[in-house]
Amino acid sequence: MFEPPWTDPADLVGSLKRDGKAVLAPAALGVLGVSAAALDALKPCWDDLPPDGYLRDGGRYRFRRHGCFIADGGTLTLAPHRAHWQPLDYNALHGGLQRWYVPLEQAMVASPVWSALLLNLARVTSALRGEQAWFIEAHPFRIDTSDGIGRPTPEGAHRDGVDLVAVLMVGRHNIKGGESRVFEAAGPAGQRFTMTQPWTTLLLDDQRLIHETTPIQPLDVAQRGWRDTLVITLRSGAFQGPREG
């Protein structure tokens, strides 16, 4: 496994502008106004994720919830529940499909560390793109190995059609694989590394980079394995929807 290319938190915005990405160690999350210890309070929410009923590859390995927020001028507002939607240009496997997932748990939405995380991600995105309102979608995921293999990104290497993508490692249990791969969208350069420490955070400029995560398998086939992550996307203008094609 390759060690993540850690970013100096003082250079977070500079790294995003220069390289299109940043990887924050758990101890560096103060730059996002949170701490790994505070985020640990959210971990129980991953034990109650419903199965994803929209997997077109026939798999049963993904569990998730979904919530939408608007961050504007330092204020975070929970948006009315809506379907998650992506165009086929960004998601060849599940694009064009309105996917209605179970909302986030109230315990997560009401947590002060949750609001702090989203507002600070909005602040970073404004530093990258200019001050404005940000339309945020949050996805807690569990990928498990009950089918023998789990695919964190069954759609393959992709962009999400947003401005910033944040991928937070929540935890790994009894698995191998799950390597993060990040590539230039308009060039050959790329990096590969494995996030193993809880609350390691990968930030991506979605307009410049594509990303994927390799499948996971159990270390001990007699036991279930899983990989828990939190994916947060921030987009200018509006949430993605079918009218945008």
Short mmCIF file of C-alpha atoms in Angstrom, two decimals:
data_model
loop_
_atom_site.label_atom_id
_atom_site.label_comp_id
_atom_site.label_asym_id
_atom_site.label_seq_id
_atom_site.Cartn_x
_atom_site.Cartn_y
_atom_site.Cartn_z
CA MET A 1 0.00 0.00 0.00
CA PHE A 2 1.23 3.46 -0.90
CA GLU A 3 1.20 6.17 1.78
CA PRO A 4 -1.01 9.17 0.96
CA PRO A 5 0.81 12.30 -0.28
CA TRP A 6 0.08 14.36 2.83
CA THR A 7 -0.65 18.07 2.40
CA ASP A 8 0.60 20.73 4.80
CA PRO A 9 -2.67 22.16 6.19
CA ALA A 10 -1.25 25.66 5.82
CA ASP A 11 -1.03 24.97 2.07
CA LEU A 12 -4.52 23.47 1.67
CA VAL A 13 -5.93 26.04 -0.75
CA GLY A 14 -2.57 26.45 -2.48
CA SER A 15 -2.37 22.70 -3.07
CA LEU A 16 -5.90 22.65 -4.54
CA LYS A 17 -5.10 25.55 -6.85
CA ARG A 18 -1.73 24.13 -7.87
CA ASP A 19 -2.35 20.38 -8.01
CA GLY A 20 -6.13 20.04 -7.94
CA LYS A 21 -6.00 17.93 -4.79
CA ALA A 22 -5.04 17.81 -1.14
CA VAL A 23 -4.82 14.99 1.39
CA LEU A 24 -5.22 15.93 5.05
CA ALA A 25 -3.98 13.69 7.84
CA PRO A 26 -6.41 13.20 10.75
CA ALA A 27 -4.27 15.44 12.94
CA ALA A 28 -4.53 18.24 10.36
CA LEU A 29 -8.33 18.57 10.36
CA GLY A 30 -8.21 21.73 12.43
CA VAL A 31 -7.88 23.54 9.10
CA LEU A 32 -11.48 22.41 8.46
CA GLY A 33 -12.65 23.52 11.90
CA VAL A 34 -13.06 19.97 13.24
CA SER A 35 -11.04 17.22 14.90
CA ALA A 36 -10.88 13.48 14.41
CA ALA A 37 -12.03 13.01 18.01
CA ALA A 38 -15.13 15.16 17.42
CA LEU A 39 -15.93 13.36 14.15
CA ASP A 40 -15.79 10.02 15.97
CA ALA A 41 -19.19 10.90 17.47
CA LEU A 42 -20.68 10.35 13.99
CA LYS A 43 -19.32 6.82 13.55
CA PRO A 44 -22.42 4.99 14.89
CA CYS A 45 -24.39 6.38 11.93
CA TRP A 46 -22.49 3.97 9.63
CA ASP A 47 -23.98 0.99 11.45
CA ASP A 48 -27.48 1.87 10.25
CA LEU A 49 -27.13 2.47 6.52
CA PRO A 50 -29.84 0.93 4.30
CA PRO A 51 -28.83 -1.09 1.24
CA ASP A 52 -28.42 0.71 -2.07
CA GLY A 53 -31.27 -0.58 -4.22
CA TYR A 54 -30.06 1.08 -7.43
CA LEU A 55 -26.90 -0.87 -8.23
CA ARG A 56 -27.08 -1.80 -11.91
CA ASP A 57 -24.31 -4.38 -11.65
CA GLY A 58 -26.58 -6.57 -9.52
CA GLY A 59 -24.39 -6.22 -6.44
CA ARG A 60 -25.51 -6.10 -2.81
CA TYR A 61 -22.32 -4.62 -1.41
CA ARG A 62 -23.23 -0.94 -1.00
CA PHE A 63 -25.15 0.74 1.83
CA ARG A 64 -25.79 4.48 1.97
CA ARG A 65 -27.87 7.49 2.95
CA HIS A 66 -28.10 10.92 1.32
CA GLY A 67 -28.71 14.50 2.37
CA CYS A 68 -28.59 17.94 0.74
CA PHE A 69 -27.60 21.29 2.22
CA ILE A 70 -26.98 24.87 1.14
CA ALA A 71 -24.07 26.82 2.62
CA ASP A 72 -24.40 30.56 2.09
CA GLY A 73 -22.66 33.36 3.95
CA GLY A 74 -21.66 31.17 6.87
CA THR A 75 -25.16 29.72 7.25
CA LEU A 76 -25.93 26.06 6.64
CA THR A 77 -29.48 25.09 5.65
CA LEU A 78 -30.86 21.58 5.28
CA ALA A 79 -32.48 21.41 1.84
CA PRO A 80 -35.71 19.48 1.20
CA HIS A 81 -34.98 15.82 0.56
CA ARG A 82 -34.41 15.12 -3.12
CA ALA A 83 -33.21 12.39 -5.45
CA HIS A 84 -29.51 12.03 -6.14
CA TRP A 85 -29.01 12.48 -9.89
CA GLN A 86 -26.03 12.56 -12.22
CA PRO A 87 -25.87 12.84 -16.01
CA LEU A 88 -24.53 9.95 -18.09
CA ASP A 89 -21.54 12.13 -18.98
CA TYR A 90 -20.29 11.75 -15.40
CA ASN A 91 -21.70 8.37 -14.42
CA ALA A 92 -22.07 5.92 -17.30
CA LEU A 93 -23.45 3.20 -15.01
CA HIS A 94 -26.02 5.07 -12.91
CA GLY A 95 -26.37 8.38 -14.76
CA GLY A 96 -29.81 9.59 -15.81
CA LEU A 97 -31.44 7.75 -12.91
CA GLN A 98 -33.27 9.49 -10.06
CA ARG A 99 -32.02 7.67 -6.99
CA TRP A 100 -34.08 8.27 -3.87
CA TYR A 101 -32.02 7.27 -0.84
CA VAL A 102 -33.05 7.26 2.81
CA PRO A 103 -32.25 10.65 4.42
CA LEU A 104 -29.34 11.15 6.79
CA GLU A 105 -29.92 10.32 10.43
CA GLN A 106 -31.06 13.26 12.54
CA ALA A 107 -28.19 12.59 14.93
CA MET A 108 -25.76 13.35 12.11
CA VAL A 109 -27.54 16.43 10.77
CA ALA A 110 -27.96 17.96 14.23
CA SER A 111 -24.35 17.43 15.31
CA PRO A 112 -22.29 20.63 15.70
CA VAL A 113 -19.25 18.92 14.15
CA TRP A 114 -21.34 18.16 11.06
CA SER A 115 -22.25 21.80 10.52
CA ALA A 116 -18.67 22.88 11.17
CA LEU A 117 -17.33 20.41 8.61
CA LEU A 118 -19.73 21.43 5.85
CA LEU A 119 -19.34 25.16 6.43
CA ASN A 120 -15.56 24.91 6.40
CA LEU A 121 -15.60 22.84 3.23
CA ALA A 122 -17.74 25.61 1.72
CA ARG A 123 -15.17 28.16 2.88
CA VAL A 124 -12.38 26.21 1.16
CA THR A 125 -14.42 25.91 -2.03
CA SER A 126 -15.05 29.65 -2.02
CA ALA A 127 -11.31 30.22 -1.68
CA LEU A 128 -10.89 28.05 -4.77
CA ARG A 129 -13.79 29.36 -6.89
CA GLY A 130 -14.88 32.66 -5.35
CA GLU A 131 -17.32 33.53 -2.57
CA GLN A 132 -20.84 32.22 -3.31
CA ALA A 133 -23.51 29.80 -2.12
CA TRP A 134 -22.63 26.11 -2.31
CA PHE A 135 -25.05 23.27 -2.95
CA ILE A 136 -23.84 20.33 -0.91
CA GLU A 137 -24.68 16.63 -1.16
CA ALA A 138 -23.52 14.24 1.56
CA HIS A 139 -23.24 10.46 1.20
CA PRO A 140 -22.22 8.15 4.04
CA PHE A 141 -21.19 4.84 2.41
CA ARG A 142 -20.47 1.34 3.61
CA ILE A 143 -18.99 -1.05 1.03
CA ASP A 144 -18.90 -4.62 2.30
CA THR A 145 -17.58 -7.99 1.20
CA SER A 146 -20.66 -10.16 1.78
CA ASP A 147 -20.61 -11.03 -1.95
CA GLY A 148 -16.88 -11.75 -1.77
CA ILE A 149 -15.96 -8.42 -3.33
CA GLY A 150 -17.16 -4.84 -2.87
CA ARG A 151 -16.80 -2.02 -5.39
CA PRO A 152 -16.52 1.51 -3.98
CA THR A 153 -16.74 3.01 -7.49
CA PRO A 154 -18.58 0.55 -9.75
CA GLU A 155 -18.82 3.28 -12.40
CA GLY A 156 -15.01 3.32 -12.72
CA ALA A 157 -12.81 6.41 -12.92
CA HIS A 158 -15.11 9.42 -13.04
CA ARG A 159 -15.87 13.03 -12.23
CA ASP A 160 -18.95 13.99 -10.23
CA GLY A 161 -20.00 17.15 -12.07
CA VAL A 162 -19.38 19.42 -9.08
CA ASP A 163 -16.71 21.89 -7.94
CA LEU A 164 -15.16 20.12 -4.96
CA VAL A 165 -15.26 16.51 -3.79
CA ALA A 166 -14.29 15.53 -0.24
CA VAL A 167 -13.73 11.86 0.60
CA LEU A 168 -13.27 11.10 4.30
CA MET A 169 -12.10 7.68 5.43
CA VAL A 170 -14.26 6.60 8.36
CA GLY A 171 -12.96 3.08 8.91
CA ARG A 172 -11.74 -0.20 7.40
CA HIS A 173 -12.43 -3.67 8.82
CA ASN A 174 -11.01 -7.01 7.63
CA ILE A 175 -10.29 -5.88 4.06
CA LYS A 176 -7.56 -5.56 1.50
CA GLY A 177 -7.73 -3.25 -1.51
CA GLY A 178 -9.60 0.02 -1.53
CA GLU A 179 -6.78 1.98 -3.13
CA SER A 180 -7.57 5.57 -4.10
CA ARG A 181 -6.51 6.57 -7.62
CA VAL A 182 -6.52 10.17 -8.81
CA PHE A 183 -5.77 11.22 -12.39
CA GLU A 184 -5.61 14.42 -14.39
CA ALA A 185 -8.75 14.74 -16.51
CA ALA A 186 -6.77 16.29 -19.36
CA GLY A 187 -3.41 14.57 -19.02
CA PRO A 188 -1.54 11.38 -18.16
CA ALA A 189 -0.40 12.19 -14.62
CA GLY A 190 -1.90 10.37 -11.66
CA GLN A 191 -1.31 9.09 -8.13
CA ARG A 192 -2.34 6.02 -6.18
CA PHE A 193 -2.44 5.60 -2.42
CA THR A 194 -4.48 3.92 0.30
CA MET A 195 -6.30 5.82 3.01
CA THR A 196 -6.17 3.72 6.16
CA GLN A 197 -6.27 6.14 9.10
CA PRO A 198 -9.80 7.14 10.19
CA TRP A 199 -10.71 10.66 9.07
CA THR A 200 -7.97 10.96 6.48
CA THR A 201 -9.53 13.47 4.07
CA LEU A 202 -9.02 13.69 0.32
CA LEU A 203 -10.12 16.92 -1.39
CA LEU A 204 -10.40 17.07 -5.19
CA ASP A 205 -11.01 19.84 -7.70
CA ASP A 206 -13.62 17.93 -9.68
CA GLN A 207 -13.17 20.07 -12.77
CA ARG A 208 -9.52 19.03 -13.10
CA LEU A 209 -9.31 15.49 -11.78
CA ILE A 210 -11.00 12.13 -12.13
CA HIS A 211 -10.94 9.52 -9.38
CA GLU A 212 -11.76 5.94 -8.50
CA THR A 213 -11.26 3.43 -5.70
CA THR A 214 -10.26 -0.19 -6.34
CA PRO A 215 -12.46 -3.08 -5.14
CA ILE A 216 -12.13 -4.55 -1.67
CA GLN A 217 -11.92 -8.18 -0.59
CA PRO A 218 -11.93 -9.76 2.88
CA LEU A 219 -8.65 -10.57 4.58
CA ASP A 220 -10.39 -13.44 6.37
CA VAL A 221 -13.06 -14.95 4.12
CA ALA A 222 -14.85 -16.36 7.15
CA GLN A 223 -15.65 -12.84 8.35
CA ARG A 224 -17.43 -9.88 6.83
CA GLY A 225 -15.27 -6.94 5.85
CA TRP A 226 -16.21 -3.35 5.10
CA ARG A 227 -14.94 0.08 4.14
CA ASP A 228 -16.80 3.12 5.51
CA THR A 229 -16.42 6.55 3.91
CA LEU A 230 -18.13 9.91 3.83
CA VAL A 231 -18.33 11.61 0.45
CA ILE A 232 -19.32 15.29 0.33
CA THR A 233 -19.68 17.27 -2.90
CA LEU A 234 -20.02 21.02 -3.32
CA ARG A 235 -21.44 22.59 -6.46
CA SER A 236 -22.10 26.15 -7.56
CA GLY A 237 -25.41 27.38 -8.93
CA ALA A 238 -27.77 24.53 -8.08
CA PHE A 239 -28.06 20.86 -7.26
CA GLN A 240 -27.71 18.53 -10.23
CA GLY A 241 -31.04 17.51 -11.70
CA PRO A 242 -32.58 16.00 -14.83
CA ARG A 243 -33.46 19.39 -16.34
CA GLU A 244 -29.76 20.06 -16.81
CA GLY A 245 -29.37 16.93 -18.90
#
